[in-house]
JSON list of C-alpha atoms and ligand atoms in Angstrom, two decimals:
[
{"chain": "B", "resi": 7, "resn": "UNK", "atom": "CA", "xyz": [2.41, -12.02, -17.38]},
{"chain": "B", "resi": 8, "resn": "UNK", "atom": "CA", "xyz": [4.12, -13.96, -14.65]},
{"chain": "B", "resi": 9, "resn": "UNK", "atom": "CA", "xyz": [3.85, -13.20, -10.98]},
{"chain": "B", "resi": 10, "resn": "UNK", "atom": "CA", "xyz": [7.20, -13.33, -9.20]},
{"chain": "B", "resi": 11, "resn": "UNK", "atom": "CA", "xyz": [7.40, -13.47, -5.41]},
{"chain": "B", "resi": 12, "resn": "UNK", "atom": "CA", "xyz": [9.93, -11.00, -4.10]},
{"chain": "B", "resi": 13, "resn": "UNK", "atom": "CA", "xyz": [9.48, -11.86, -0.44]},
{"chain": "B", "resi": 14, "resn": "UNK", "atom": "CA", "xyz": [7.28, -14.05, 1.69]},
{"chain": "B", "resi": 15, "resn": "UNK", "atom": "CA", "xyz": [7.42, -13.74, 5.45]},
{"chain": "B", "resi": 16, "resn": "UNK", "atom": "CA", "xyz": [5.32, -14.57, 8.50]},
{"chain": "B", "resi": 17, "resn": "UNK", "atom": "CA", "xyz": [5.01, -11.97, 11.25]},
{"chain": "B", "resi": 18, "resn": "UNK", "atom": "CA", "xyz": [3.80, -12.64, 14.77]},
{"chain": "B", "resi": 19, "resn": "UNK", "atom": "CA", "xyz": [2.81, -9.13, 15.80]},
{"chain": "B", "resi": 20, "resn": "UNK", "atom": "CA", "xyz": [1.90, -5.71, 14.58]},
{"chain": "B", "resi": 21, "resn": "UNK", "atom": "CA", "xyz": [5.44, -4.62, 15.49]},
{"chain": "B", "resi": 22, "resn": "UNK", "atom": "CA", "xyz": [6.99, -7.30, 13.29]},
{"chain": "B", "resi": 23, "resn": "UNK", "atom": "CA", "xyz": [4.82, -6.28, 10.34]},
{"chain": "B", "resi": 24, "resn": "UNK", "atom": "CA", "xyz": [5.87, -2.68, 10.81]},
{"chain": "B", "resi": 25, "resn": "UNK", "atom": "CA", "xyz": [9.53, -3.74, 10.99]},
{"chain": "B", "resi": 26, "resn": "UNK", "atom": "CA", "xyz": [9.29, -5.53, 7.61]},
{"chain": "B", "resi": 27, "resn": "UNK", "atom": "CA", "xyz": [7.83, -2.39, 6.01]},
{"chain": "B", "resi": 28, "resn": "UNK", "atom": "CA", "xyz": [10.35, -0.18, 7.77]},
{"chain": "B", "resi": 29, "resn": "UNK", "atom": "CA", "xyz": [13.24, -2.14, 6.24]},
{"chain": "B", "resi": 30, "resn": "UNK", "atom": "CA", "xyz": [11.61, -2.17, 2.82]},
{"chain": "B", "resi": 31, "resn": "UNK", "atom": "CA", "xyz": [11.29, 1.63, 2.94]},
{"chain": "B", "resi": 32, "resn": "UNK", "atom": "CA", "xyz": [15.06, 2.00, 3.13]},
{"chain": "B", "resi": 33, "resn": "UNK", "atom": "CA", "xyz": [15.42, 0.33, -0.28]},
{"chain": "B", "resi": 34, "resn": "UNK", "atom": "CA", "xyz": [12.82, 2.29, -2.26]},
{"chain": "B", "resi": 35, "resn": "UNK", "atom": "CA", "xyz": [12.82, 5.64, -4.04]},
{"chain": "B", "resi": 36, "resn": "UNK", "atom": "CA", "xyz": [10.16, 7.77, -5.70]},
{"chain": "B", "resi": 37, "resn": "UNK", "atom": "CA", "xyz": [8.01, 6.50, -8.53]},
{"chain": "B", "resi": 38, "resn": "UNK", "atom": "CA", "xyz": [6.86, 3.24, -6.96]},
{"chain": "B", "resi": 39, "resn": "UNK", "atom": "CA", "xyz": [3.26, 2.07, -6.54]},
{"chain": "B", "resi": 40, "resn": "UNK", "atom": "CA", "xyz": [2.32, -0.61, -3.99]},
{"chain": "B", "resi": 41, "resn": "UNK", "atom": "CA", "xyz": [-1.09, -2.24, -3.78]},
{"chain": "B", "resi": 42, "resn": "UNK", "atom": "CA", "xyz": [-2.12, -3.67, -0.40]},
{"chain": "B", "resi": 43, "resn": "UNK", "atom": "CA", "xyz": [-4.38, -6.71, -0.41]},
{"chain": "B", "resi": 44, "resn": "UNK", "atom": "CA", "xyz": [-5.96, -8.27, 2.66]},
{"chain": "B", "resi": 45, "resn": "UNK", "atom": "CA", "xyz": [-9.14, -8.39, 4.72]},
{"chain": "B", "resi": 46, "resn": "UNK", "atom": "CA", "xyz": [-10.23, -5.74, 7.17]},
{"chain": "B", "resi": 47, "resn": "UNK", "atom": "CA", "xyz": [-7.78, -5.86, 10.08]},
{"chain": "B", "resi": 48, "resn": "UNK", "atom": "CA", "xyz": [-5.10, -7.72, 8.11]},
{"chain": "B", "resi": 49, "resn": "UNK", "atom": "CA", "xyz": [-2.51, -5.05, 8.80]},
{"chain": "B", "resi": 50, "resn": "UNK", "atom": "CA", "xyz": [-2.44, -2.94, 5.62]},
{"chain": "B", "resi": 51, "resn": "UNK", "atom": "CA", "xyz": [-2.46, 0.36, 7.47]},
{"chain": "B", "resi": 52, "resn": "UNK", "atom": "CA", "xyz": [0.18, -0.86, 9.93]},
{"chain": "B", "resi": 53, "resn": "UNK", "atom": "CA", "xyz": [2.36, -1.80, 6.98]},
{"chain": "B", "resi": 54, "resn": "UNK", "atom": "CA", "xyz": [2.19, 1.83, 5.77]},
{"chain": "B", "resi": 55, "resn": "UNK", "atom": "CA", "xyz": [2.88, 2.99, 9.32]},
{"chain": "B", "resi": 56, "resn": "UNK", "atom": "CA", "xyz": [6.14, 1.04, 9.39]},
{"chain": "B", "resi": 57, "resn": "UNK", "atom": "CA", "xyz": [7.04, 2.21, 5.90]},
{"chain": "B", "resi": 58, "resn": "UNK", "atom": "CA", "xyz": [6.59, 5.91, 6.72]},
{"chain": "B", "resi": 59, "resn": "UNK", "atom": "CA", "xyz": [8.72, 5.40, 9.83]},
{"chain": "B", "resi": 60, "resn": "UNK", "atom": "CA", "xyz": [11.40, 3.74, 7.68]},
{"chain": "B", "resi": 61, "resn": "UNK", "atom": "CA", "xyz": [11.51, 6.84, 5.49]},
{"chain": "B", "resi": 62, "resn": "UNK", "atom": "CA", "xyz": [12.54, 8.78, 8.57]},
{"chain": "B", "resi": 63, "resn": "UNK", "atom": "CA", "xyz": [9.24, 10.46, 9.38]},
{"chain": "B", "resi": 64, "resn": "UNK", "atom": "CA", "xyz": [7.64, 10.53, 12.82]},
{"chain": "B", "resi": 65, "resn": "UNK", "atom": "CA", "xyz": [4.23, 11.54, 11.41]},
{"chain": "B", "resi": 66, "resn": "UNK", "atom": "CA", "xyz": [1.19, 9.79, 12.83]},
{"chain": "B", "resi": 67, "resn": "UNK", "atom": "CA", "xyz": [-0.16, 7.41, 10.20]},
{"chain": "B", "resi": 68, "resn": "UNK", "atom": "CA", "xyz": [-3.91, 6.83, 10.37]},
{"chain": "B", "resi": 69, "resn": "UNK", "atom": "CA", "xyz": [-6.34, 5.00, 8.12]},
{"chain": "B", "resi": 70, "resn": "UNK", "atom": "CA", "xyz": [-7.51, 7.07, 5.12]},
{"chain": "B", "resi": 71, "resn": "UNK", "atom": "CA", "xyz": [-10.91, 5.34, 5.25]},
{"chain": "B", "resi": 72, "resn": "UNK", "atom": "CA", "xyz": [-12.81, 8.63, 5.28]},
{"chain": "B", "resi": 73, "resn": "UNK", "atom": "CA", "xyz": [-10.27, 11.01, 3.76]},
{"chain": "B", "resi": 74, "resn": "UNK", "atom": "CA", "xyz": [-9.52, 8.52, 0.91]},
{"chain": "B", "resi": 75, "resn": "UNK", "atom": "CA", "xyz": [-5.98, 9.93, 0.69]},
{"chain": "B", "resi": 76, "resn": "UNK", "atom": "CA", "xyz": [-3.46, 10.77, 3.42]},
{"chain": "B", "resi": 77, "resn": "UNK", "atom": "CA", "xyz": [-0.15, 12.36, 2.51]},
{"chain": "B", "resi": 78, "resn": "UNK", "atom": "CA", "xyz": [3.06, 12.00, 4.53]},
{"chain": "B", "resi": 79, "resn": "UNK", "atom": "CA", "xyz": [5.73, 14.42, 3.44]},
{"chain": "B", "resi": 80, "resn": "UNK", "atom": "CA", "xyz": [8.27, 14.53, 6.21]},
{"chain": "B", "resi": 81, "resn": "UNK", "atom": "CA", "xyz": [10.30, 11.48, 5.24]},
{"chain": "B", "resi": 82, "resn": "UNK", "atom": "CA", "xyz": [12.97, 10.98, 2.58]},
{"chain": "B", "resi": 83, "resn": "UNK", "atom": "CA", "xyz": [10.23, 10.60, -0.08]},
{"chain": "B", "resi": 84, "resn": "UNK", "atom": "CA", "xyz": [6.57, 11.69, 0.04]},
{"chain": "B", "resi": 85, "resn": "UNK", "atom": "CA", "xyz": [4.02, 8.93, 0.61]},
{"chain": "B", "resi": 86, "resn": "UNK", "atom": "CA", "xyz": [0.50, 8.98, -0.87]},
{"chain": "B", "resi": 87, "resn": "UNK", "atom": "CA", "xyz": [-1.68, 6.55, 1.07]},
{"chain": "B", "resi": 88, "resn": "UNK", "atom": "CA", "xyz": [-5.06, 5.70, -0.47]},
{"chain": "B", "resi": 89, "resn": "UNK", "atom": "CA", "xyz": [-7.95, 3.68, 0.87]},
{"chain": "B", "resi": 90, "resn": "UNK", "atom": "CA", "xyz": [-10.36, 2.95, -1.99]},
{"chain": "B", "resi": 91, "resn": "UNK", "atom": "CA", "xyz": [-12.83, 1.02, 0.17]},
{"chain": "B", "resi": 92, "resn": "UNK", "atom": "CA", "xyz": [-15.55, 3.65, -0.10]},
{"chain": "B", "resi": 93, "resn": "UNK", "atom": "CA", "xyz": [-15.30, 4.03, -3.88]},
{"chain": "B", "resi": 94, "resn": "UNK", "atom": "CA", "xyz": [-17.65, 2.17, -6.24]},
{"chain": "B", "resi": 95, "resn": "UNK", "atom": "CA", "xyz": [-15.40, 1.96, -9.29]},
{"chain": "B", "resi": 96, "resn": "UNK", "atom": "CA", "xyz": [-12.45, 3.38, -11.22]},
{"chain": "B", "resi": 97, "resn": "UNK", "atom": "CA", "xyz": [-14.61, 6.15, -12.73]},
{"chain": "B", "resi": 98, "resn": "UNK", "atom": "CA", "xyz": [-15.21, 7.57, -9.25]},
{"chain": "B", "resi": 99, "resn": "UNK", "atom": "CA", "xyz": [-11.48, 7.59, -8.62]},
{"chain": "B", "resi": 100, "resn": "UNK", "atom": "CA", "xyz": [-10.89, 9.33, -11.93]},
{"chain": "B", "resi": 101, "resn": "UNK", "atom": "CA", "xyz": [-13.40, 12.05, -11.03]},
{"chain": "B", "resi": 102, "resn": "UNK", "atom": "CA", "xyz": [-11.37, 12.69, -7.90]},
{"chain": "B", "resi": 103, "resn": "UNK", "atom": "CA", "xyz": [-8.21, 13.05, -10.00]},
{"chain": "B", "resi": 104, "resn": "UNK", "atom": "CA", "xyz": [-6.51, 9.98, -8.58]},
{"chain": "B", "resi": 105, "resn": "UNK", "atom": "CA", "xyz": [-5.23, 8.86, -12.00]},
{"chain": "B", "resi": 106, "resn": "UNK", "atom": "CA", "xyz": [-2.26, 11.18, -11.86]},
{"chain": "B", "resi": 107, "resn": "UNK", "atom": "CA", "xyz": [-0.79, 9.08, -9.05]},
{"chain": "B", "resi": 108, "resn": "UNK", "atom": "CA", "xyz": [-0.62, 6.06, -11.35]},
{"chain": "B", "resi": 109, "resn": "UNK", "atom": "CA", "xyz": [1.57, 7.67, -13.99]},
{"chain": "B", "resi": 110, "resn": "UNK", "atom": "CA", "xyz": [5.08, 6.58, -13.00]},
{"chain": "B", "resi": 111, "resn": "UNK", "atom": "CA", "xyz": [6.73, 9.21, -15.20]},
{"chain": "B", "resi": 112, "resn": "UNK", "atom": "CA", "xyz": [5.32, 12.08, -13.18]},
{"chain": "B", "resi": 113, "resn": "UNK", "atom": "CA", "xyz": [4.97, 10.39, -9.79]},
{"chain": "B", "resi": 114, "resn": "UNK", "atom": "CA", "xyz": [7.09, 12.31, -7.26]},
{"chain": "B", "resi": 115, "resn": "UNK", "atom": "CA", "xyz": [6.59, 9.95, -4.32]},
{"chain": "B", "resi": 116, "resn": "UNK", "atom": "CA", "xyz": [5.59, 6.45, -3.27]},
{"chain": "B", "resi": 117, "resn": "UNK", "atom": "CA", "xyz": [1.96, 5.34, -3.50]},
{"chain": "B", "resi": 118, "resn": "UNK", "atom": "CA", "xyz": [0.14, 2.80, -1.32]},
{"chain": "B", "resi": 119, "resn": "UNK", "atom": "CA", "xyz": [-3.36, 1.65, -2.21]},
{"chain": "B", "resi": 120, "resn": "UNK", "atom": "CA", "xyz": [-5.58, -0.23, 0.22]},
{"chain": "B", "resi": 121, "resn": "UNK", "atom": "CA", "xyz": [-8.55, -1.96, -1.47]},
{"chain": "B", "resi": 122, "resn": "UNK", "atom": "CA", "xyz": [-7.28, -1.64, -5.07]},
{"chain": "B", "resi": 123, "resn": "UNK", "atom": "CA", "xyz": [-10.03, -4.15, -6.03]},
{"chain": "B", "resi": 124, "resn": "UNK", "atom": "CA", "xyz": [-12.56, -1.32, -5.68]},
{"chain": "B", "resi": 125, "resn": "UNK", "atom": "CA", "xyz": [-11.02, 0.66, -8.54]},
{"chain": "B", "resi": 126, "resn": "UNK", "atom": "CA", "xyz": [-10.28, -2.20, -10.91]},
{"chain": "B", "resi": 127, "resn": "UNK", "atom": "CA", "xyz": [-8.56, -0.88, -14.04]},
{"chain": "B", "resi": 128, "resn": "UNK", "atom": "CA", "xyz": [-7.33, 2.37, -12.50]},
{"chain": "B", "resi": 129, "resn": "UNK", "atom": "CA", "xyz": [-3.95, 1.04, -11.37]},
{"chain": "B", "resi": 130, "resn": "UNK", "atom": "CA", "xyz": [-2.70, 0.20, -14.83]},
{"chain": "B", "resi": 131, "resn": "UNK", "atom": "CA", "xyz": [0.96, 1.05, -14.24]},
{"chain": "B", "resi": 132, "resn": "UNK", "atom": "CA", "xyz": [3.57, -1.51, -13.15]},
{"chain": "B", "resi": 133, "resn": "UNK", "atom": "CA", "xyz": [3.32, -1.95, -9.39]},
{"chain": "B", "resi": 134, "resn": "UNK", "atom": "CA", "xyz": [4.31, -4.13, -6.48]},
{"chain": "B", "resi": 135, "resn": "UNK", "atom": "CA", "xyz": [1.65, -6.12, -4.68]},
{"chain": "B", "resi": 136, "resn": "UNK", "atom": "CA", "xyz": [1.73, -6.62, -0.91]},
{"chain": "B", "resi": 137, "resn": "UNK", "atom": "CA", "xyz": [-0.69, -9.34, 0.18]},
{"chain": "B", "resi": 138, "resn": "UNK", "atom": "CA", "xyz": [-1.37, -9.85, 3.88]},
{"chain": "B", "resi": 139, "resn": "UNK", "atom": "CA", "xyz": [-3.15, -13.02, 4.98]},
{"chain": "B", "resi": 140, "resn": "UNK", "atom": "CA", "xyz": [-4.38, -13.72, 8.50]},
{"chain": "B", "resi": 141, "resn": "UNK", "atom": "CA", "xyz": [-3.33, -17.03, 9.97]},
{"chain": "B", "resi": 142, "resn": "UNK", "atom": "CA", "xyz": [-4.68, -17.04, 13.53]},
{"chain": "B", "resi": 143, "resn": "UNK", "atom": "CA", "xyz": [-2.69, -14.32, 15.29]},
{"chain": "B", "resi": 144, "resn": "UNK", "atom": "CA", "xyz": [-0.02, -14.26, 12.65]},
{"chain": "B", "resi": 145, "resn": "UNK", "atom": "CA", "xyz": [0.16, -12.65, 9.23]},
{"chain": "B", "resi": 146, "resn": "UNK", "atom": "CA", "xyz": [1.67, -14.00, 6.03]},
{"chain": "B", "resi": 147, "resn": "UNK", "atom": "CA", "xyz": [3.03, -11.15, 3.97]},
{"chain": "B", "resi": 148, "resn": "UNK", "atom": "CA", "xyz": [3.77, -11.84, 0.32]},
{"chain": "B", "resi": 149, "resn": "UNK", "atom": "CA", "xyz": [5.38, -9.16, -1.78]},
{"chain": "B", "resi": 150, "resn": "UNK", "atom": "CA", "xyz": [5.23, -9.85, -5.51]},
{"chain": "B", "resi": 151, "resn": "UNK", "atom": "CA", "xyz": [5.44, -8.27, -8.91]},
{"chain": "B", "resi": 152, "resn": "UNK", "atom": "CA", "xyz": [4.30, -9.05, -12.43]},
{"chain": "B", "resi": 153, "resn": "UNK", "atom": "CA", "xyz": [6.90, -9.40, -15.16]},
{"chain": "B", "resi": 154, "resn": "UNK", "atom": "CA", "xyz": [6.51, -9.71, -18.89]},
{"chain": "B", "resi": 155, "resn": "UNK", "atom": "CA", "xyz": [4.03, -7.88, -21.09]},
{"chain": "B", "resi": 156, "resn": "UNK", "atom": "CA", "xyz": [3.58, -4.15, -21.22]},
{"chain": "B", "resi": 157, "resn": "UNK", "atom": "CA", "xyz": [1.77, -3.61, -17.92]},
{"chain": "Z", "resi": 206, "resn": "ADP", "atom": "P1", "xyz": [-6.14, -3.01, 7.78]},
{"chain": "Z", "resi": 206, "resn": "ADP", "atom": "O1", "xyz": [-5.59, -1.68, 7.35]},
{"chain": "Z", "resi": 206, "resn": "ADP", "atom": "O2", "xyz": [-5.68, -4.14, 6.92]},
{"chain": "Z", "resi": 206, "resn": "ADP", "atom": "O3", "xyz": [-7.63, -3.00, 7.94]},
{"chain": "Z", "resi": 206, "resn": "ADP", "atom": "P2", "xyz": [-4.89, -2.40, 10.35]},
{"chain": "Z", "resi": 206, "resn": "ADP", "atom": "O4", "xyz": [-3.45, -2.21, 10.07]},
{"chain": "Z", "resi": 206, "resn": "ADP", "atom": "O5", "xyz": [-5.73, -1.18, 10.52]},
{"chain": "Z", "resi": 206, "resn": "ADP", "atom": "O6", "xyz": [-5.53, -3.35, 9.22]},
{"chain": "Z", "resi": 206, "resn": "ADP", "atom": "O7", "xyz": [-5.09, -3.28, 11.64]},
{"chain": "Z", "resi": 206, "resn": "ADP", "atom": "C1", "xyz": [-4.45, -4.51, 11.84]},
{"chain": "Z", "resi": 206, "resn": "ADP", "atom": "C2", "xyz": [-4.86, -5.03, 13.21]},
{"chain": "Z", "resi": 206, "resn": "ADP", "atom": "O8", "xyz": [-4.36, -6.35, 13.40]},
{"chain": "Z", "resi": 206, "resn": "ADP", "atom": "C3", "xyz": [-4.29, -4.19, 14.34]},
{"chain": "Z", "resi": 206, "resn": "ADP", "atom": "O9", "xyz": [-5.23, -4.11, 15.37]},
{"chain": "Z", "resi": 206, "resn": "ADP", "atom": "C4", "xyz": [-3.05, -4.98, 14.77]},
{"chain": "Z", "resi": 206, "resn": "ADP", "atom": "O10", "xyz": [-2.72, -4.76, 16.11]},
{"chain": "Z", "resi": 206, "resn": "ADP", "atom": "C5", "xyz": [-3.53, -6.41, 14.57]},
{"chain": "Z", "resi": 206, "resn": "ADP", "atom": "N1", "xyz": [-2.44, -7.39, 14.33]},
{"chain": "Z", "resi": 206, "resn": "ADP", "atom": "C6", "xyz": [-2.27, -8.55, 15.00]},
{"chain": "Z", "resi": 206, "resn": "ADP", "atom": "N2", "xyz": [-1.22, -9.24, 14.55]},
{"chain": "Z", "resi": 206, "resn": "ADP", "atom": "C7", "xyz": [-0.68, -8.51, 13.54]},
{"chain": "Z", "resi": 206, "resn": "ADP", "atom": "C8", "xyz": [0.43, -8.71, 12.66]},
{"chain": "Z", "resi": 206, "resn": "ADP", "atom": "N3", "xyz": [1.20, -9.81, 12.71]},
{"chain": "Z", "resi": 206, "resn": "ADP", "atom": "N4", "xyz": [0.66, -7.76, 11.73]},
{"chain": "Z", "resi": 206, "resn": "ADP", "atom": "C9", "xyz": [-0.12, -6.65, 11.65]},
{"chain": "Z", "resi": 206, "resn": "ADP", "atom": "N5", "xyz": [-1.19, -6.41, 12.44]},
{"chain": "Z", "resi": 206, "resn": "ADP", "atom": "C10", "xyz": [-1.47, -7.33, 13.39]},
{"chain": "Z", "resi": 207, "resn": "MG", "atom": "MG1", "xyz": [-6.55, 0.02, 6.65]}
]
């Protein structure tokens, strides 16, 4: 497996991060899974905020920290926004029926997963990784994908 960078960009504000996601949203259709990597406060939830806006929805996007899953259905494509932070492992996610969202054949929307590390092994479908790194007040956003192999 080889990791290929699709895009690497530095943003200087929350607004700029949202604008990157908003533009990305215009290019994507259903059946896509994104993982979001980055520390607490990196901007993962704001990335989803911009994305939902880019799909043409004015819904209020909030962190699914406690709900685990928030659904936004008013845009061009439904968005399933997970935060796995409070889960212990993939088995817990499976008990909650989250597996069905990682079957690209049946997926009828776009999935975002904050803290995918918590459910290692559950996201076994091909997906796009969005990594957000803090550099002082700025953020480095790297969007990448794995190619080769069956995954
Ligand atoms: P996460 O979901 O990764 O925990 P949030 O999106 O909830 O992060 O919060 C990101 C925080 O960082 C917000 O308070 C936001 O205003 C701030 N911030 C500062 N600079 C940026 C930037 N360039 N991109 C995104 N967020 C930023
Ligand atoms: Mg968050």
